[in-house]
Coordinates of C-alpha atoms in Angstrom, one line a residue:
M1 CA -26.3 -12.0 29.6
N2 CA -23.2 -14.1 28.7
S3 CA -21.8 -13.9 25.2
V4 CA -19.6 -16.6 23.6
H5 CA -16.9 -15.4 21.3
V6 CA -16.0 -18.0 18.7
K7 CA -12.9 -17.3 16.5
P8 CA -13.9 -17.4 12.8
D9 CA -12.4 -20.2 10.7
P10 CA -9.3 -18.8 8.9
D11 CA -10.5 -20.3 5.6
V12 CA -13.8 -18.6 5.9
M13 CA -12.1 -15.3 6.7
K14 CA -10.0 -15.7 3.5
Q15 CA -13.2 -16.3 1.5
V16 CA -14.8 -13.2 3.1
N17 CA -11.8 -11.0 2.3
R18 CA -11.8 -12.3 -1.3
Q19 CA -15.3 -10.8 -1.7
F20 CA -13.9 -7.3 -1.0
V21 CA -12.5 -5.4 -4.1
T22 CA -9.5 -3.3 -3.3
G23 CA -7.1 -1.0 -5.1
V24 CA -3.5 -2.1 -5.5
T25 CA -0.7 0.0 -4.0
V26 CA 3.0 -0.2 -3.6
V27 CA 4.2 1.6 -0.4
T28 CA 7.8 2.8 -0.7
A29 CA 10.4 4.6 1.5
M30 CA 14.1 5.2 1.5
D31 CA 16.3 3.1 3.7
G32 CA 19.4 5.3 3.8
D33 CA 20.3 5.6 0.1
R34 CA 18.4 2.4 -0.9
P35 CA 14.7 2.4 -2.0
K36 CA 12.5 -0.2 -0.4
G37 CA 8.8 -1.1 -0.9
L38 CA 6.1 -3.7 -0.8
A39 CA 2.7 -4.3 -2.3
V40 CA -0.1 -3.3 0.1
N41 CA -3.9 -3.6 -0.4
A42 CA -4.7 -2.4 3.1
F43 CA -4.9 1.3 2.2
A44 CA -7.7 3.8 2.8
S45 CA -8.5 7.4 2.8
I46 CA -9.4 8.7 6.3
S47 CA -10.1 12.4 5.7
L48 CA -9.9 15.0 2.9
D49 CA -9.4 17.9 5.2
P50 CA -6.8 17.6 6.3
P51 CA -5.8 14.9 3.7
T52 CA -5.1 11.8 5.8
V53 CA -4.7 8.2 4.8
M54 CA -3.7 4.9 6.4
V55 CA -1.8 1.8 5.3
C56 CA -1.4 -1.4 7.3
V57 CA 1.8 -3.4 7.1
Q58 CA 2.6 -6.8 8.6
R59 CA 5.4 -6.5 11.1
T60 CA 7.2 -9.6 9.6
S61 CA 7.6 -7.9 6.2
S62 CA 11.3 -7.4 5.2
T63 CA 10.3 -3.7 4.4
Y64 CA 8.7 -3.1 7.8
A65 CA 11.7 -1.8 9.8
C66 CA 12.5 0.7 7.0
L67 CA 8.9 2.0 7.0
F68 CA 8.7 2.1 10.8
R69 CA 11.9 4.3 10.9
A70 CA 10.8 6.6 8.0
E71 CA 9.3 10.0 8.5
H72 CA 7.8 10.0 5.0
L73 CA 6.7 7.3 2.6
A74 CA 5.1 7.1 -0.8
I75 CA 1.9 5.4 -1.8
N76 CA 1.9 4.4 -5.5
I77 CA -1.6 3.5 -6.7
L78 CA -0.9 1.1 -9.5
S79 CA -2.2 1.3 -13.0
T80 CA -3.3 -1.5 -15.3
E81 CA 0.1 -1.0 -17.0
Q82 CA 2.0 -2.3 -13.9
L83 CA 1.3 -6.0 -13.5
D84 CA 5.1 -6.4 -13.6
V85 CA 5.4 -4.0 -10.7
V86 CA 2.9 -5.6 -8.4
T87 CA 4.4 -9.1 -9.0
R88 CA 7.9 -7.7 -8.3
F89 CA 6.8 -6.0 -5.0
A90 CA 4.7 -9.0 -3.8
T91 CA 8.0 -11.0 -3.6
K92 CA 10.7 -11.0 -0.9
S93 CA 13.5 -10.0 -3.4
D94 CA 16.4 -8.0 -2.0
D95 CA 16.4 -5.4 -4.7
K96 CA 12.9 -4.9 -6.0
F97 CA 13.9 -1.6 -7.6
S98 CA 16.6 -3.1 -9.9
G99 CA 15.8 -1.9 -13.5
L100 CA 12.6 -0.1 -12.3
D101 CA 11.9 3.5 -13.4
W102 CA 11.2 5.7 -10.4
E103 CA 12.1 9.1 -9.1
P104 CA 12.3 10.7 -5.6
G105 CA 9.3 12.7 -4.5
R106 CA 9.6 16.1 -2.8
F107 CA 10.5 14.5 0.5
G108 CA 12.6 11.7 -1.1
S109 CA 10.2 8.9 -1.1
P110 CA 10.3 6.6 -4.3
L111 CA 7.5 7.4 -6.8
I112 CA 7.1 4.6 -9.3
D113 CA 6.7 5.6 -13.0
R114 CA 3.5 4.5 -14.8
S115 CA 1.4 4.7 -11.6
S116 CA -2.3 5.8 -11.8
A117 CA -1.8 8.1 -8.8
Q118 CA 0.9 8.8 -6.3
M119 CA 1.1 10.5 -2.9
E120 CA 3.9 11.3 -0.6
V121 CA 2.9 11.3 3.1
E122 CA 4.3 12.2 6.4
I123 CA 3.8 9.5 9.0
R124 CA 1.9 10.9 12.0
E125 CA 1.0 7.8 14.0
R126 CA 1.9 4.2 14.2
L127 CA -0.7 2.0 15.9
Q128 CA -0.1 -1.6 16.8
A129 CA -2.9 -4.0 15.8
S130 CA -2.2 -7.7 16.3
T131 CA 0.3 -8.7 13.6
H132 CA 0.2 -5.4 11.8
T133 CA 1.1 -1.7 12.3
I134 CA -1.4 0.9 11.0
F135 CA 0.4 3.9 9.7
I136 CA -1.7 7.1 9.9
C137 CA -0.3 9.6 7.5
R138 CA -0.9 13.2 6.4
V139 CA -0.7 13.7 2.6
V140 CA 2.0 16.3 1.8
D141 CA 2.0 15.9 -2.0
A142 CA -0.2 14.1 -4.6
T143 CA -0.4 13.6 -8.3
V144 CA -2.9 11.8 -10.5
T145 CA -2.7 10.6 -14.1
D146 CA -5.2 9.4 -16.7
R147 CA -3.9 5.8 -16.4
T148 CA -6.6 3.3 -15.4
P149 CA -6.2 1.9 -11.9
M150 CA -5.6 -1.8 -11.2
V151 CA -8.0 -3.5 -8.7
Y152 CA -7.7 -6.8 -6.8
S153 CA -10.4 -9.3 -6.1
A154 CA -10.7 -13.0 -5.4
G155 CA -7.0 -13.5 -5.9
G156 CA -6.7 -11.8 -9.2
F157 CA -5.9 -8.4 -10.7
F158 CA -8.4 -6.5 -12.9
D159 CA -8.9 -3.4 -15.0
G160 CA -10.5 -0.8 -12.7
G161 CA -11.7 1.2 -15.7
A162 CA -13.7 -1.8 -17.1
L163 CA -16.2 -2.0 -14.2
T164 CA -19.9 -2.0 -15.1
A165 CA -21.9 0.8 -13.5
L166 CA -25.0 -0.3 -11.6
S167 CA -26.9 2.9 -12.4

């Protein structure tokens, strides 16, 4: 039986992706003595034992080379208090960390203050997938706060703590 593969319309794919609610993260790493980072919504937990996560980063990102060279990186899960942070890291600014409160994690990766949760990870694999690289990472340190997480849907940011339970 012959099957015909038709490439989905890019506008339809954008609409499909807008139906999926995601968390909002900023992935950070050190580039020598300079912190670098970018906003990423392609993040997921893979396993709890051992704790393993993945992030996908477009290879044309100005932060990509730094992340690809890094051994460790941080994943900052943003809180509702950080709309200023997500807008800053969604840009192509040369110094996204200027005036931003952060501290190095145990392995040196930038942990951004006011985040809902943070993890520092060791990059274990880099898989090429079309225009992106999938970073498979082992979690080496993690913290969680009582700050409410920010979520992203249909082009907007929302309060992750104000979701209505379906019971």
